Short mmCIF file of N, CA and C in Angstrom, two decimals:
data_model
loop_
_atom_site.label_atom_id
_atom_site.label_comp_id
_atom_site.label_asym_id
_atom_site.label_seq_id
_atom_site.Cartn_x
_atom_site.Cartn_y
_atom_site.Cartn_z
N UNK R 1105 -1.49 22.68 -14.21
CA UNK R 1105 -2.48 22.67 -15.27
C UNK R 1105 -3.89 22.59 -14.70
N UNK R 1106 -4.07 21.80 -13.66
CA UNK R 1106 -5.39 21.67 -13.05
C UNK R 1106 -5.87 23.00 -12.48
N UNK R 1107 -4.95 23.74 -11.88
CA UNK R 1107 -5.33 25.04 -11.32
C UNK R 1107 -5.74 26.01 -12.41
N UNK R 1108 -5.07 25.95 -13.53
CA UNK R 1108 -5.40 26.85 -14.63
C UNK R 1108 -6.67 26.45 -15.36
N UNK R 1109 -6.82 25.15 -15.58
CA UNK R 1109 -7.96 24.67 -16.37
C UNK R 1109 -9.20 24.36 -15.54
N UNK R 1110 -9.00 24.07 -14.26
CA UNK R 1110 -10.11 23.65 -13.41
C UNK R 1110 -10.47 22.19 -13.61
N UNK R 1111 -9.67 21.47 -14.36
CA UNK R 1111 -9.92 20.06 -14.65
C UNK R 1111 -8.93 19.20 -13.86
N UNK R 1112 -9.45 18.32 -13.00
CA UNK R 1112 -8.57 17.50 -12.16
C UNK R 1112 -8.26 16.13 -12.78
N UNK R 1113 -8.72 15.87 -13.98
CA UNK R 1113 -8.57 14.55 -14.58
C UNK R 1113 -7.12 14.09 -14.64
N UNK R 1114 -6.21 14.95 -15.06
CA UNK R 1114 -4.80 14.56 -15.19
C UNK R 1114 -4.18 14.29 -13.82
N UNK R 1115 -4.46 15.14 -12.84
CA UNK R 1115 -3.93 14.94 -11.49
C UNK R 1115 -4.48 13.65 -10.90
N UNK R 1116 -5.76 13.45 -11.07
CA UNK R 1116 -6.41 12.24 -10.56
C UNK R 1116 -5.80 11.00 -11.18
N UNK R 1117 -5.57 11.02 -12.49
CA UNK R 1117 -4.98 9.87 -13.18
C UNK R 1117 -3.58 9.56 -12.65
N UNK R 1118 -2.79 10.59 -12.42
CA UNK R 1118 -1.42 10.40 -11.90
C UNK R 1118 -1.47 9.79 -10.51
N UNK R 1119 -2.32 10.35 -9.64
CA UNK R 1119 -2.42 9.84 -8.27
C UNK R 1119 -2.94 8.41 -8.24
N UNK R 1120 -3.97 8.13 -9.01
CA UNK R 1120 -4.53 6.77 -9.04
C UNK R 1120 -3.51 5.77 -9.57
N UNK R 1121 -2.74 6.17 -10.57
CA UNK R 1121 -1.70 5.28 -11.12
C UNK R 1121 -0.65 4.96 -10.07
N UNK R 1122 -0.22 5.97 -9.32
CA UNK R 1122 0.78 5.76 -8.27
C UNK R 1122 0.24 4.86 -7.16
N UNK R 1123 -0.99 5.12 -6.75
CA UNK R 1123 -1.61 4.31 -5.70
C UNK R 1123 -1.78 2.87 -6.16
N UNK R 1124 -2.30 2.70 -7.37
CA UNK R 1124 -2.51 1.34 -7.89
C UNK R 1124 -1.20 0.59 -8.02
N UNK R 1125 -0.16 1.28 -8.49
CA UNK R 1125 1.16 0.63 -8.63
C UNK R 1125 1.69 0.22 -7.25
N UNK R 1126 1.60 1.13 -6.28
CA UNK R 1126 2.10 0.82 -4.93
C UNK R 1126 1.36 -0.34 -4.29
N UNK R 1127 0.03 -0.33 -4.41
CA UNK R 1127 -0.77 -1.42 -3.84
C UNK R 1127 -0.50 -2.74 -4.55
N UNK R 1128 -0.49 -2.71 -5.88
CA UNK R 1128 -0.28 -3.95 -6.66
C UNK R 1128 1.07 -4.57 -6.38
N UNK R 1129 2.10 -3.72 -6.32
CA UNK R 1129 3.45 -4.22 -6.06
C UNK R 1129 3.54 -4.88 -4.69
N UNK R 1130 2.97 -4.22 -3.69
CA UNK R 1130 3.03 -4.77 -2.34
C UNK R 1130 2.16 -6.01 -2.19
N UNK R 1131 1.02 -6.03 -2.85
CA UNK R 1131 0.17 -7.21 -2.79
C UNK R 1131 0.86 -8.41 -3.44
N UNK R 1132 1.49 -8.19 -4.58
CA UNK R 1132 2.21 -9.27 -5.27
C UNK R 1132 3.32 -9.83 -4.37
N UNK R 1133 4.05 -8.93 -3.69
CA UNK R 1133 5.12 -9.39 -2.80
C UNK R 1133 4.57 -10.17 -1.62
N UNK R 1134 3.39 -9.78 -1.15
CA UNK R 1134 2.82 -10.47 0.01
C UNK R 1134 2.22 -11.82 -0.38
N UNK R 1135 1.86 -11.98 -1.63
CA UNK R 1135 1.25 -13.23 -2.07
C UNK R 1135 2.27 -14.24 -2.61
N UNK R 1136 3.45 -13.78 -2.91
CA UNK R 1136 4.48 -14.68 -3.44
C UNK R 1136 4.79 -15.84 -2.49
N UNK R 1137 5.01 -15.57 -1.20
CA UNK R 1137 5.29 -16.67 -0.28
C UNK R 1137 4.02 -17.25 0.37
N UNK R 1138 2.91 -17.28 -0.35
CA UNK R 1138 1.62 -17.68 0.20
C UNK R 1138 1.62 -19.10 0.76
N UNK R 1139 2.40 -19.99 0.22
CA UNK R 1139 2.42 -21.36 0.72
C UNK R 1139 3.15 -21.51 2.03
N UNK R 1140 3.74 -20.43 2.50
CA UNK R 1140 4.52 -20.46 3.73
C UNK R 1140 3.60 -20.20 4.92
N UNK R 1141 3.67 -21.06 5.90
CA UNK R 1141 2.84 -20.89 7.09
C UNK R 1141 3.38 -19.82 8.02
N UNK R 1142 2.54 -19.29 8.85
CA UNK R 1142 2.96 -18.27 9.81
C UNK R 1142 3.75 -18.92 10.94
N UNK R 1143 3.44 -20.17 11.25
CA UNK R 1143 4.21 -20.91 12.26
C UNK R 1143 5.10 -21.91 11.52
N UNK R 1144 6.35 -21.53 11.30
CA UNK R 1144 7.25 -22.32 10.46
C UNK R 1144 7.78 -23.58 11.14
N UNK R 1145 8.23 -24.48 10.30
CA UNK R 1145 8.93 -25.68 10.75
C UNK R 1145 10.39 -25.55 10.34
N UNK R 1146 11.28 -25.58 11.29
CA UNK R 1146 12.71 -25.56 10.99
C UNK R 1146 13.25 -24.16 10.74
N UNK R 1147 14.58 -24.10 10.60
CA UNK R 1147 15.30 -22.84 10.43
C UNK R 1147 14.93 -22.14 9.12
N UNK R 1148 14.84 -22.87 8.03
CA UNK R 1148 14.51 -22.27 6.73
C UNK R 1148 13.09 -21.71 6.73
N UNK R 1149 12.22 -22.38 7.43
CA UNK R 1149 10.84 -21.93 7.51
C UNK R 1149 10.68 -20.61 8.25
N UNK R 1150 11.58 -20.37 9.21
CA UNK R 1150 11.53 -19.12 9.98
C UNK R 1150 11.79 -17.93 9.06
N UNK R 1151 12.81 -18.03 8.22
CA UNK R 1151 13.13 -16.93 7.30
C UNK R 1151 11.99 -16.70 6.32
N UNK R 1152 11.41 -17.76 5.79
CA UNK R 1152 10.31 -17.63 4.83
C UNK R 1152 9.07 -17.04 5.51
N UNK R 1153 8.77 -17.46 6.72
CA UNK R 1153 7.63 -16.92 7.44
C UNK R 1153 7.84 -15.45 7.77
N UNK R 1154 9.05 -15.10 8.13
CA UNK R 1154 9.38 -13.71 8.43
C UNK R 1154 9.20 -12.85 7.18
N UNK R 1155 9.62 -13.37 6.04
CA UNK R 1155 9.47 -12.65 4.77
C UNK R 1155 7.98 -12.45 4.43
N UNK R 1156 7.20 -13.49 4.63
CA UNK R 1156 5.76 -13.40 4.35
C UNK R 1156 5.09 -12.37 5.24
N UNK R 1157 5.34 -12.44 6.54
CA UNK R 1157 4.72 -11.51 7.48
C UNK R 1157 5.18 -10.08 7.20
N UNK R 1158 6.45 -9.91 6.88
CA UNK R 1158 6.97 -8.58 6.56
C UNK R 1158 6.30 -8.00 5.32
N UNK R 1159 6.11 -8.80 4.30
CA UNK R 1159 5.44 -8.35 3.07
C UNK R 1159 3.98 -8.00 3.33
N UNK R 1160 3.31 -8.81 4.14
CA UNK R 1160 1.91 -8.52 4.47
C UNK R 1160 1.81 -7.24 5.28
N UNK R 1161 2.71 -7.05 6.23
CA UNK R 1161 2.72 -5.84 7.04
C UNK R 1161 3.01 -4.61 6.18
N UNK R 1162 3.90 -4.74 5.21
CA UNK R 1162 4.22 -3.65 4.30
C UNK R 1162 2.97 -3.23 3.52
N UNK R 1163 2.20 -4.19 3.03
CA UNK R 1163 0.97 -3.89 2.30
C UNK R 1163 -0.02 -3.15 3.21
N UNK R 1164 -0.23 -3.69 4.40
CA UNK R 1164 -1.19 -3.09 5.34
C UNK R 1164 -0.75 -1.68 5.73
N UNK R 1165 0.52 -1.50 6.02
CA UNK R 1165 1.06 -0.20 6.43
C UNK R 1165 0.91 0.82 5.31
N UNK R 1166 1.19 0.41 4.08
CA UNK R 1166 1.08 1.30 2.93
C UNK R 1166 -0.37 1.74 2.73
N UNK R 1167 -1.29 0.77 2.74
CA UNK R 1167 -2.71 1.08 2.53
C UNK R 1167 -3.24 1.96 3.66
N UNK R 1168 -2.89 1.65 4.89
CA UNK R 1168 -3.35 2.45 6.03
C UNK R 1168 -2.73 3.84 6.00
N UNK R 1169 -1.48 3.94 5.60
CA UNK R 1169 -0.83 5.26 5.47
C UNK R 1169 -1.55 6.13 4.46
N UNK R 1170 -1.93 5.54 3.33
CA UNK R 1170 -2.70 6.28 2.33
C UNK R 1170 -4.03 6.73 2.90
N UNK R 1171 -4.72 5.82 3.58
CA UNK R 1171 -6.02 6.15 4.15
C UNK R 1171 -5.91 7.29 5.15
N UNK R 1172 -4.89 7.23 6.00
CA UNK R 1172 -4.70 8.26 7.01
C UNK R 1172 -4.34 9.60 6.37
N UNK R 1173 -3.50 9.57 5.34
CA UNK R 1173 -3.12 10.81 4.66
C UNK R 1173 -4.34 11.47 4.02
N UNK R 1174 -5.20 10.65 3.41
CA UNK R 1174 -6.40 11.19 2.78
C UNK R 1174 -7.36 11.73 3.84
N UNK R 1175 -7.56 10.98 4.92
CA UNK R 1175 -8.46 11.42 5.98
C UNK R 1175 -7.94 12.69 6.64
N UNK R 1176 -6.64 12.76 6.89
CA UNK R 1176 -6.06 13.92 7.54
C UNK R 1176 -6.12 15.14 6.63
N UNK R 1177 -5.91 14.95 5.34
CA UNK R 1177 -5.97 16.07 4.40
C UNK R 1177 -7.38 16.62 4.31
N UNK R 1178 -8.39 15.73 4.33
CA UNK R 1178 -9.76 16.21 4.25
C UNK R 1178 -10.19 16.89 5.55
N UNK R 1179 -9.65 16.46 6.69
CA UNK R 1179 -9.95 17.09 7.96
C UNK R 1179 -9.36 18.50 8.01
N UNK R 1180 -8.12 18.65 7.57
CA UNK R 1180 -7.47 19.95 7.55
C UNK R 1180 -8.21 20.89 6.63
N UNK R 1181 -8.67 20.38 5.51
CA UNK R 1181 -9.38 21.22 4.53
C UNK R 1181 -10.68 21.76 5.10
N UNK R 1182 -11.37 20.98 5.91
CA UNK R 1182 -12.67 21.38 6.43
C UNK R 1182 -12.58 22.28 7.67
N UNK R 1183 -11.43 22.37 8.29
CA UNK R 1183 -11.31 23.18 9.52
C UNK R 1183 -11.17 24.63 9.22
#
């Protein structure tokens, strides 16, 4: 539709919704175990700390992947 109409509003809305959902979901998962320290005490603390760090890494990886995809797409377009 965007190609036919020349209007990117619908495509932009879909992409922004997907990005916002992905970021929000990952941020919520990373903040859930917020009371857990990175240096755990005891066996149970190790699992909780691992979960926290994994969720934070997932958020960072997702955001950086989006940034790289956008940067790489704009570089290819300009060459």
